[in-house]
Short mmCIF file of C-alpha atoms and ligand atoms in Angstrom, two decimals:
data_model
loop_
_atom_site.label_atom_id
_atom_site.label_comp_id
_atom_site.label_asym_id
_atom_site.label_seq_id
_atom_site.Cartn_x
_atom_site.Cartn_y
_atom_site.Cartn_z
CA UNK A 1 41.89 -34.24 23.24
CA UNK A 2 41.95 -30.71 22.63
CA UNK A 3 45.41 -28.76 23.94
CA UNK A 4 43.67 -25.65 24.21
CA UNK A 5 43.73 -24.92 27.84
CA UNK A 6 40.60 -22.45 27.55
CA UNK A 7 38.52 -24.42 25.83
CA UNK A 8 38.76 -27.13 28.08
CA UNK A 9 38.35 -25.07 31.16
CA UNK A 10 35.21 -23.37 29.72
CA UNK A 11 31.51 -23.68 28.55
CA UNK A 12 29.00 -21.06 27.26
CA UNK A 13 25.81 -22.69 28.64
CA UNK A 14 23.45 -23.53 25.86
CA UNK A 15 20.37 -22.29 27.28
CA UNK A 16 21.54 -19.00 28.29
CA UNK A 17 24.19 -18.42 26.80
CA UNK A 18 26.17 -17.59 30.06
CA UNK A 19 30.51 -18.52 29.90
CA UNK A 20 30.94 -20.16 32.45
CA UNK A 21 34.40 -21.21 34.11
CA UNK A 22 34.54 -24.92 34.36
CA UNK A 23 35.99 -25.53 38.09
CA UNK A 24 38.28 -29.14 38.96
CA UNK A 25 35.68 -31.89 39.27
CA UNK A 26 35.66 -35.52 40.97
CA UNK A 27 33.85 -38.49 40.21
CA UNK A 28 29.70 -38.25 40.56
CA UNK A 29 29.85 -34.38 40.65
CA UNK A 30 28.36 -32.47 37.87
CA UNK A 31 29.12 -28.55 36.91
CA UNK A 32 25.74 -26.32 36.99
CA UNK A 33 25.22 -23.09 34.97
CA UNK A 34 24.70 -20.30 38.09
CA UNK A 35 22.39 -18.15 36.05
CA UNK A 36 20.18 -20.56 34.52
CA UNK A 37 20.84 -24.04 36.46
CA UNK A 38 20.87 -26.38 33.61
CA UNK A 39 23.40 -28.98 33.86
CA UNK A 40 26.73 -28.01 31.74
CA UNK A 41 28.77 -31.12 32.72
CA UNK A 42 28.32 -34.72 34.30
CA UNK A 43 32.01 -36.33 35.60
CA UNK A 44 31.41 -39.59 34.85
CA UNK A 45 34.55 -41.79 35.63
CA UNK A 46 35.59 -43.28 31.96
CA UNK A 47 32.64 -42.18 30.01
CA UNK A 48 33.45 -44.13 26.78
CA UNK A 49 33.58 -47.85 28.53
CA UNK A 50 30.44 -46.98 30.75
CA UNK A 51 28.56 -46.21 27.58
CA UNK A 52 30.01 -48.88 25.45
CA UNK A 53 29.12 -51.15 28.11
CA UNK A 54 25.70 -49.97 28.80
CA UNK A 55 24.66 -49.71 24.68
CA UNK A 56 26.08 -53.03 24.28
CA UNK A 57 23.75 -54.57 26.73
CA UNK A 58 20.81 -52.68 25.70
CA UNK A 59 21.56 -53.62 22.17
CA UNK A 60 21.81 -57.62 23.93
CA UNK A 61 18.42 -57.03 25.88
CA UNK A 62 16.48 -55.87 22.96
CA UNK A 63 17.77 -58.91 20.59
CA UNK A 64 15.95 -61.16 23.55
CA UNK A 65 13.07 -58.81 24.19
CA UNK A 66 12.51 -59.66 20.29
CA UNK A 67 12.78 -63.39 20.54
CA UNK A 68 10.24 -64.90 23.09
CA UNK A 69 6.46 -63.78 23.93
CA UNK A 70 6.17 -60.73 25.72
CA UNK A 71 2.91 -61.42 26.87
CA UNK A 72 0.51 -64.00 28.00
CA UNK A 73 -3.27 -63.11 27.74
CA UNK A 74 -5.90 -65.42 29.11
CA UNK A 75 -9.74 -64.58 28.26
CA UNK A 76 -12.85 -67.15 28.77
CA UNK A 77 -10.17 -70.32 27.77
CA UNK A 78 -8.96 -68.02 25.14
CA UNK A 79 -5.54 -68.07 25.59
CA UNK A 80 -3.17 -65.54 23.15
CA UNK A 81 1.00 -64.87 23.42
CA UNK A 82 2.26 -61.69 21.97
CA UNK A 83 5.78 -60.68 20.57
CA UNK A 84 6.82 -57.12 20.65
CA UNK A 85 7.06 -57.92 16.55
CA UNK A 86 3.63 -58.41 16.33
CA UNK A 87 2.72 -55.57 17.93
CA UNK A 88 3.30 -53.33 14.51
CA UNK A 89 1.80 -56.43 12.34
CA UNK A 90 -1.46 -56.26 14.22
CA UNK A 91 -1.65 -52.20 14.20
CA UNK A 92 -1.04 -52.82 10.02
CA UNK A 93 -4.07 -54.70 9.77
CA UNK A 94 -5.99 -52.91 11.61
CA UNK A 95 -5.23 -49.67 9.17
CA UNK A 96 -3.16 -48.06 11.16
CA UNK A 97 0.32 -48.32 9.38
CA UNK A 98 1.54 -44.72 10.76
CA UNK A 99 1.06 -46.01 14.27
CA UNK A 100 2.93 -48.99 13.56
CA UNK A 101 6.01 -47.12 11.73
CA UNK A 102 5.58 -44.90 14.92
CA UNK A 103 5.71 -47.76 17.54
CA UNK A 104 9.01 -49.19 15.31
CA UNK A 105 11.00 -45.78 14.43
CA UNK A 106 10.48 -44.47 18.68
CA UNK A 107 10.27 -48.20 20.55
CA UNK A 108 12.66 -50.01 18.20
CA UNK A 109 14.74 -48.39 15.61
CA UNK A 110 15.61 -45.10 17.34
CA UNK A 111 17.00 -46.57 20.82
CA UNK A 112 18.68 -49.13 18.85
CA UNK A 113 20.36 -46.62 16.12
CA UNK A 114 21.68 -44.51 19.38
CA UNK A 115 23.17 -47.30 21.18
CA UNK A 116 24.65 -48.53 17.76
CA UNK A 117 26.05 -45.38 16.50
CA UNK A 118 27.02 -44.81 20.77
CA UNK A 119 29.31 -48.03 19.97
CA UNK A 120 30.54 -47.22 16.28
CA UNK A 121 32.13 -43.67 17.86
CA UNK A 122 33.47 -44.14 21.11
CA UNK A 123 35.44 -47.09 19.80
CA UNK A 124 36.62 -45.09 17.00
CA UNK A 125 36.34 -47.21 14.40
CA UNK A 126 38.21 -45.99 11.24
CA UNK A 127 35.44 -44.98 9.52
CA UNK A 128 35.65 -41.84 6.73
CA UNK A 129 35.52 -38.68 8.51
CA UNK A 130 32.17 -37.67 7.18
CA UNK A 131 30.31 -40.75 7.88
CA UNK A 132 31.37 -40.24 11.99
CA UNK A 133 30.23 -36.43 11.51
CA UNK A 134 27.25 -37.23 10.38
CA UNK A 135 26.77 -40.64 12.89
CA UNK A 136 27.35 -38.09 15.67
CA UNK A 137 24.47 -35.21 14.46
CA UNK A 138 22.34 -38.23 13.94
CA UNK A 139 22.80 -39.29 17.25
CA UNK A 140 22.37 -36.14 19.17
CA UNK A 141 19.26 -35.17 16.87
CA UNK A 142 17.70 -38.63 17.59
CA UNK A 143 18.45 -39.15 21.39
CA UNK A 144 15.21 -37.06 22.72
CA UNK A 145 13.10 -39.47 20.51
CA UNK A 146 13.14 -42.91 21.79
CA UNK A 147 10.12 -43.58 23.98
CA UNK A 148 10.77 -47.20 24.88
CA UNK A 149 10.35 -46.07 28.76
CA UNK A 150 6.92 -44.54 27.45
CA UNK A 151 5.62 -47.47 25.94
CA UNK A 152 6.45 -49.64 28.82
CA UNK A 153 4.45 -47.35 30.83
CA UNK A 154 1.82 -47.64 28.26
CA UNK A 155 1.63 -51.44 28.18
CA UNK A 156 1.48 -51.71 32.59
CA UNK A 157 -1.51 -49.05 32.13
CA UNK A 158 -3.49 -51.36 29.86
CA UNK A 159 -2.04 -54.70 31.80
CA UNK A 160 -4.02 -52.66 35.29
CA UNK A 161 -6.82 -51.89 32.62
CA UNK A 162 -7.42 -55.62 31.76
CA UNK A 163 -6.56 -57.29 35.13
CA UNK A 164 -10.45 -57.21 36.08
CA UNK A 165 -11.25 -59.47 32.42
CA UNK A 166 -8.17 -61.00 31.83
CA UNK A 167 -5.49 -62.99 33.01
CA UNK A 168 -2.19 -61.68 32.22
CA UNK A 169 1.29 -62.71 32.79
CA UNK A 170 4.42 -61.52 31.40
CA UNK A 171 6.22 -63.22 29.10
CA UNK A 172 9.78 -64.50 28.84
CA UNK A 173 10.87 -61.21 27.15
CA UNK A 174 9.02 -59.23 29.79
CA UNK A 175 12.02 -58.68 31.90
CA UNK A 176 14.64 -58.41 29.11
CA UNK A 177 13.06 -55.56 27.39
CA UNK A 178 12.87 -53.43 31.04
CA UNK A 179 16.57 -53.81 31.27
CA UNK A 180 16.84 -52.52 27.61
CA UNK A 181 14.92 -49.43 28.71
CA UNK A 182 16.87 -48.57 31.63
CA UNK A 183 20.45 -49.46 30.18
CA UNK A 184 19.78 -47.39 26.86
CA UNK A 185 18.95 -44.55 29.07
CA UNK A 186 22.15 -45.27 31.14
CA UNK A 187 23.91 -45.34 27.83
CA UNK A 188 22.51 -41.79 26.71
CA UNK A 189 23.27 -40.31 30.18
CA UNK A 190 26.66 -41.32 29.51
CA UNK A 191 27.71 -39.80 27.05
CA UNK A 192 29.69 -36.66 26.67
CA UNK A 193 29.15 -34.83 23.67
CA UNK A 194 32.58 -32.66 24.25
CA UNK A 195 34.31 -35.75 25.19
CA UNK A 196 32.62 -37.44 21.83
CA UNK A 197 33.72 -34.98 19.70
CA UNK A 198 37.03 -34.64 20.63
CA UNK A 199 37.41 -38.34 20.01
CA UNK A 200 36.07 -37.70 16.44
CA UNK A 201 38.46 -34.36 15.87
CA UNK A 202 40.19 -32.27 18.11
CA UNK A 203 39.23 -28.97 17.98
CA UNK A 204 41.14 -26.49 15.82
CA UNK A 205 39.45 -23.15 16.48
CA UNK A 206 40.83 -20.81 19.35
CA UNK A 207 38.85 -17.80 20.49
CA UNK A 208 40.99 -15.53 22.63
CA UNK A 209 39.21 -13.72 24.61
CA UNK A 210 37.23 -14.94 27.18
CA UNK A 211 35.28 -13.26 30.32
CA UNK A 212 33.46 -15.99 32.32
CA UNK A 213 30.50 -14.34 34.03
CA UNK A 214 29.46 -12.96 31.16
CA UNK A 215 27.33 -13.29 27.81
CA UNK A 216 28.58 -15.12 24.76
CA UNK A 217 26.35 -12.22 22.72
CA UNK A 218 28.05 -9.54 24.38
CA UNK A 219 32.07 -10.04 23.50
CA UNK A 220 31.44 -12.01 20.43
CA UNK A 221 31.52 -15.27 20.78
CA UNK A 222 29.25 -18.33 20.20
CA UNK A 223 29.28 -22.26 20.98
CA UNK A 224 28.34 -24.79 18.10
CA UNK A 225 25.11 -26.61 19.15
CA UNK A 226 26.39 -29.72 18.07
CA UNK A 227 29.56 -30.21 19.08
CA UNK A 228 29.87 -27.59 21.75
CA UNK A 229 32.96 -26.11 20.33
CA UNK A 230 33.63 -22.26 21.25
CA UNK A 231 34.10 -19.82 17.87
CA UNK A 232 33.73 -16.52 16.97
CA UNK A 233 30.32 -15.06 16.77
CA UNK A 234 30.90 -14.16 13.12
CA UNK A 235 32.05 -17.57 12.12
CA UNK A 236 28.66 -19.18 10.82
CA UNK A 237 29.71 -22.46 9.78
CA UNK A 238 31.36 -24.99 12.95
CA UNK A 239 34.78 -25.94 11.16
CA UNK A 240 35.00 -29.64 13.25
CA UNK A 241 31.20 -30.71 12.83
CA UNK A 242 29.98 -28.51 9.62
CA UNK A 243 26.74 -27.55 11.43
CA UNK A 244 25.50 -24.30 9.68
CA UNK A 245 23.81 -21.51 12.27
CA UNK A 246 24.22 -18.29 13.94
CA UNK A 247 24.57 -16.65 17.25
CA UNK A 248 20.74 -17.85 17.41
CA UNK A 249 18.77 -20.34 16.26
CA UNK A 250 17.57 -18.88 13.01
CA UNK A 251 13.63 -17.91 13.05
CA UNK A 252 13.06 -19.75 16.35
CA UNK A 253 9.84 -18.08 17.08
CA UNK A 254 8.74 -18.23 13.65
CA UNK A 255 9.23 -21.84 14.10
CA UNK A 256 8.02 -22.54 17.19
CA UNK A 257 4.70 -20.52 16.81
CA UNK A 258 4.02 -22.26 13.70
CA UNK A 259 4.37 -26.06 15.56
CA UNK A 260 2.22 -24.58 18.40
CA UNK A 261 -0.61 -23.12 16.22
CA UNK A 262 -0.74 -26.29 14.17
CA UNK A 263 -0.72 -29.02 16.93
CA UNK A 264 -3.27 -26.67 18.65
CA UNK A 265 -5.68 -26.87 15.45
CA UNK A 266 -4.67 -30.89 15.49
CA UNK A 267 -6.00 -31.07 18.85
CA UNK A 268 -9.56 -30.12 18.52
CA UNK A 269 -10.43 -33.01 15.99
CA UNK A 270 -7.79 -35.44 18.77
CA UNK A 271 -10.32 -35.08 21.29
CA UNK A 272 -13.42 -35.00 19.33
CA UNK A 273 -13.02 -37.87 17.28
CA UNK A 274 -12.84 -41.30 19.02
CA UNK A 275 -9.27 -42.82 20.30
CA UNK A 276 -10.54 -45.89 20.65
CA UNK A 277 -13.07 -48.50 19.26
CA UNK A 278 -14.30 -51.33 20.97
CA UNK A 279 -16.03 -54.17 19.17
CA UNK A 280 -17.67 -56.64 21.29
CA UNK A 281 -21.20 -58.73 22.50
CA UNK A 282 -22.69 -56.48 18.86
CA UNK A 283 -21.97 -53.35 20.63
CA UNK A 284 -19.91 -50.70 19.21
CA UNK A 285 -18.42 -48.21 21.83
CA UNK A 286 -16.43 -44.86 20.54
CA UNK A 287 -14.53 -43.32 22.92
CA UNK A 288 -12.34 -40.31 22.96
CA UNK A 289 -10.13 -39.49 25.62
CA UNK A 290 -12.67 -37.86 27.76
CA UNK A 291 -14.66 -40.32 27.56
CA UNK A 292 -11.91 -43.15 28.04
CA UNK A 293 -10.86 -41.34 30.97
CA UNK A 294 -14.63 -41.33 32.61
CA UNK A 295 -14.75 -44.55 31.96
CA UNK A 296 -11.36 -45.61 33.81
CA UNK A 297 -12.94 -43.34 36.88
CA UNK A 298 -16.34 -44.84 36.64
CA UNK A 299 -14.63 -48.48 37.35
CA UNK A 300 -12.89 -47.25 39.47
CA UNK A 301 -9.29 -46.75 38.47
CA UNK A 302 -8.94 -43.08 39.87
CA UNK A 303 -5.30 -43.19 39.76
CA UNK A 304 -5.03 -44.31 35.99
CA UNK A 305 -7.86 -41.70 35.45
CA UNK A 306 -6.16 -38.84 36.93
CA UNK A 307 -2.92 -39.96 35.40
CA UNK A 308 -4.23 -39.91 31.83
CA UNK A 309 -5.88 -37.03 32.11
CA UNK A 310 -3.17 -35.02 33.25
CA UNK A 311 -0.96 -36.76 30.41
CA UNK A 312 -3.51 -36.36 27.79
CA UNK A 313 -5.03 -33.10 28.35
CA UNK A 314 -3.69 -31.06 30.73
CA UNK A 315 0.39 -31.72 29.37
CA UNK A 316 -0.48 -30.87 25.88
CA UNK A 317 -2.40 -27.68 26.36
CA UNK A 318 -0.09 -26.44 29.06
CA UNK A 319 2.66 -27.05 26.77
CA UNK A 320 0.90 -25.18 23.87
CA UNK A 321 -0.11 -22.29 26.00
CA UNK A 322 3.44 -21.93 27.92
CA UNK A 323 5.12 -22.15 24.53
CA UNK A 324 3.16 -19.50 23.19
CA UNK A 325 3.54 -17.27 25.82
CA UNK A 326 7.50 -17.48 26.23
CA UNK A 327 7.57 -16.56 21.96
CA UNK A 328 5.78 -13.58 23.39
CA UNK A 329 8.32 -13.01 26.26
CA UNK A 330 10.59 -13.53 23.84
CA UNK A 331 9.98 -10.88 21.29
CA UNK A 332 9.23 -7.95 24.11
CA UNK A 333 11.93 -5.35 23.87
CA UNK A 334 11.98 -4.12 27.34
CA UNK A 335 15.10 -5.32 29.84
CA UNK A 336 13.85 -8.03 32.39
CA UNK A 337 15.22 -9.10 35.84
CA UNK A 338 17.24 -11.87 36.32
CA UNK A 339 14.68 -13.59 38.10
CA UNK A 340 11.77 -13.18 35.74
CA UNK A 341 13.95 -14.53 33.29
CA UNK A 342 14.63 -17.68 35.50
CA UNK A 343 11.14 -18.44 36.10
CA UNK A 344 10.71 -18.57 32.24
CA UNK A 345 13.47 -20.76 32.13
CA UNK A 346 12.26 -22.95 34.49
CA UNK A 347 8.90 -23.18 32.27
CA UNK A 348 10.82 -23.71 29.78
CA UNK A 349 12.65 -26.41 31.03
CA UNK A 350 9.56 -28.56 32.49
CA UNK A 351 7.82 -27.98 29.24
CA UNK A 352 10.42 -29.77 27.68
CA UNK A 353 10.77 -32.70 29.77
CA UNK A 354 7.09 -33.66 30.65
CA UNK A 355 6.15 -33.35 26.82
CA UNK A 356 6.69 -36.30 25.66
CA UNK A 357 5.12 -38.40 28.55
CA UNK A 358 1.50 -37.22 26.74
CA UNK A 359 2.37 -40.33 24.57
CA UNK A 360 0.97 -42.66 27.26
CA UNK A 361 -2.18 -42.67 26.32
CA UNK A 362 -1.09 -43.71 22.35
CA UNK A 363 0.72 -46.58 23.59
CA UNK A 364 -2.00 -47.65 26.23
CA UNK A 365 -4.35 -47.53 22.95
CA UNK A 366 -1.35 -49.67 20.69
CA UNK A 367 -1.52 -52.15 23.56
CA UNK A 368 -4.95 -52.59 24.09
CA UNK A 369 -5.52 -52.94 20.54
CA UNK A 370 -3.10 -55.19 20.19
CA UNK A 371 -3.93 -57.68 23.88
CA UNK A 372 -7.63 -57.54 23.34
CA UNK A 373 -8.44 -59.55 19.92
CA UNK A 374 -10.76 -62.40 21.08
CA UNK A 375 -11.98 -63.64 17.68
CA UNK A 376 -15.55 -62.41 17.23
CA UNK A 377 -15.69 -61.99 20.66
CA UNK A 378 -14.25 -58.49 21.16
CA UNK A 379 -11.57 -56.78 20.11
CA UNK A 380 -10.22 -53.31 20.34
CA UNK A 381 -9.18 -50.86 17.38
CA UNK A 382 -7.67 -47.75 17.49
CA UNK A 383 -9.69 -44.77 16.40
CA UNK A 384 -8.16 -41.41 14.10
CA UNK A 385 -8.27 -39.70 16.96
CA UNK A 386 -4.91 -41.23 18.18
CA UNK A 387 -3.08 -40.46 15.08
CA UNK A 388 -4.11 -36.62 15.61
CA UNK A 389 -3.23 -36.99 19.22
CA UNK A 390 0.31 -38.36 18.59
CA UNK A 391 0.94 -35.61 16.24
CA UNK A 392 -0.10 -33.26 18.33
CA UNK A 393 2.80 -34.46 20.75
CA UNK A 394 4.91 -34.77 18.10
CA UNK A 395 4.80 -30.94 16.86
CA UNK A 396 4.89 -29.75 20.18
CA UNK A 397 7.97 -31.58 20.82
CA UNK A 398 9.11 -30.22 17.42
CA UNK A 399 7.98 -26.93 19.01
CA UNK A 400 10.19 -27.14 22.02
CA UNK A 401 13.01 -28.00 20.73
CA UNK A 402 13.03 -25.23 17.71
CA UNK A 403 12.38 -22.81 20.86
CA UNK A 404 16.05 -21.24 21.67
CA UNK A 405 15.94 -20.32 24.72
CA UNK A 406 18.51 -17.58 24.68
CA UNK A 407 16.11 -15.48 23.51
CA UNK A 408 14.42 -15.10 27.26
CA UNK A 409 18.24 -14.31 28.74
CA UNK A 410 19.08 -11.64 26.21
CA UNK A 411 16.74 -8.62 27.64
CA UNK A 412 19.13 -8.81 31.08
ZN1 ZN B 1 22.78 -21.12 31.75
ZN1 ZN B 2 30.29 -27.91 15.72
#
């Protein structure tokens, strides 16, 4: 661990850049920035074994989840079983090979990666310096992109959607895979990335002056993004991790307006063209997501209705449109009150966290593709529209998370 006393004792909150004195915790309590409210520290008792543990059994969970039939689907005598594995196979032949590397890098590869590289580095295994360095950015680049949680909410949507044609019943991997979602995201709340680091390298840099209470900006000092480490504001390269920045994330707005102005041209031709294309009785139906989600209210699921709509078009726009306008808060030169600042935080911060749940409606499409395939029957494809959709949540993921939100403290 790190034997400076100051470092130990002290954080400058990432989000507004606020030092802030680190005060004794116990077990279960976590330490809260007082300007901004984001959450600096969780005091988890033995951090490394309770990830270990958790990553291991994820990494156990999804080997099952992989092995039997996820799902049994019953049509007119028809009877079908599905692996998770051949949920990618049957998006490739249907054309759609980016959904399927998209379903395997977020569902599949990411979570697993994480809970790998979460084993690999708190066990310390002697590996070269560089490779844990660059295990440990990979990890804390790639842990906002797993959506196994999101596809499992995408699969019970379509499982409500075919209850009234369609027996279903979960397979034997069913349960196995919702225990890997909930134990990778115990294993990912777990982890520490101060704590991490210092098992990687202690950290060599001391800063000597500190004032808690007040700005990193204003007496010169910065944290490292990555590994958290305090340096001197002039210092632009992080001597433990290597990362490369500033006091500020270089051209954040530049970035961030880009991602936003792009995904917003993406998402006129999203919900134009159609999502979804079903094939059945000689009848070909295009929908696009308004039109998916009239039908849904039309038979009469209102909740699934309302809940795809708000995920599908009211979540990406508000995100576009908030985004937009906190660049612009951003970039005004007059001072601001605390408070006005806080309330763009706060924007900030659901905008962040509700974003990616607008890939619902991709997965509900991946699954109904992928359950409804009754021969000549009927089947279900997905339309372009759902590969402009996705990467319209994509980039405005991207876009939050090249937004620094500094920017919206620095006018106090
Ligand atoms: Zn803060
Ligand atoms: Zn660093």
């Amino acid at each position: 661990m790190c034997d400076n006393p100051q470092y130990q004792h002290h954080l400058l909150c990432p989000d507004c850049d606020l030092l802030v004195g680190l005060p004794p915790l116990i077990r279960g309590q976590k330490a809260m920035c007082p300007r901004c409210r984001h959450t600096l520290l969780n005091y988890w008792h033995d951090p490394k074994r309770s990830s270990v543990g958790f990553a291991l059994s994820a990494l156990v969970m999804q080997g099952l989840a992989n092995l039997f039939p996820f799902v049994n689907i019953e049509v007119s005598n028809l009877k079908r079983q599905i692996t998770l594995l051949q949920i990618p196979m049957l998006m490739i032949s249907n054309h759609f090979s980016s959904l399927a590397t998209m379903f395997l890098l977020c569902v599949q590869a990411i979570p697993a990666l994480c809970m790998i590289i979460i084993i690999l580095l708190y066990l310390n295994i002697p590996f070269p310096f560089r490779l844990k360095t660059f295990l440990a950015k990979l990890l804390f680049s790639l842990r906002g992109w797993g959506m196994a949680e999101i596809f499992l909410g995408g699969m019970l949507v379509s499982f409500i959607k075919l209850m009234a044609y369609a027996q279903i019943r979960i397979g034997n991997s069913f349960i196995p895979f919702c225990c890997f979602c909930l134990l990778q995201l115990r294993a990912l709340q777990y982890i520490d990335p101060r704590g991490l680091w210092d098992i990687i390298m202690p950290c060599t840099v001391q800063v000597n002056q500190f004032h808690p209470g007040e700005s990193g900006l204003g007496q010169g000092i910065r944290a490292c993004s990555c590994c958290t480490l305090l340096l001197p504001a002039d210092m632009n390269r992080c001597p433990r991790c290597r990362t490369h920045e500033g006091v500020r994330r270089m051209h954040s707005l530049q970035w961030t307006l880009a991602l936003v102005l792009t995904s917003f041209i993406l998402y006129i031709p999203a919900n134009l063209l159609p999502i979804m294309i079903t094939d059945g009785f000689s009848n070909i139906l295009n929908s696009t997501i308004i039109t998916g989600i009239m039908l849904l209210w039309a038979d009469g699921s209102i909740p699934i209705a309302i809940m795809i709509f708000i995920a599908s078009i009211i979540i990406p726009i508000v995100k576009m449109i908030a985004l937009a306008w906190l660049c612009w808060k951003a970039t005004t030169r007059k001072e601001r009150k605390a408070s006005d600042s806080e309330r763009m935080h706060r924007l900030y911060e659901v905008v962040g966290f509700i974003g990616r749940w607008s890939m619902i409606d991709v997965f509900v499409i991946s699954a109904l593709s992928t359950l409804v395939r009754m021969g000549s029957l009927m089947r279900i494809i997905p339309g372009i529209g759902v590969v402009l959709f996705s990467l319209v949540v994509i980039l405005t993921m991207m876009a939050a998370k090249t937004f620094d939100p500094r920017l919206l403290w620095d006018k106090i």
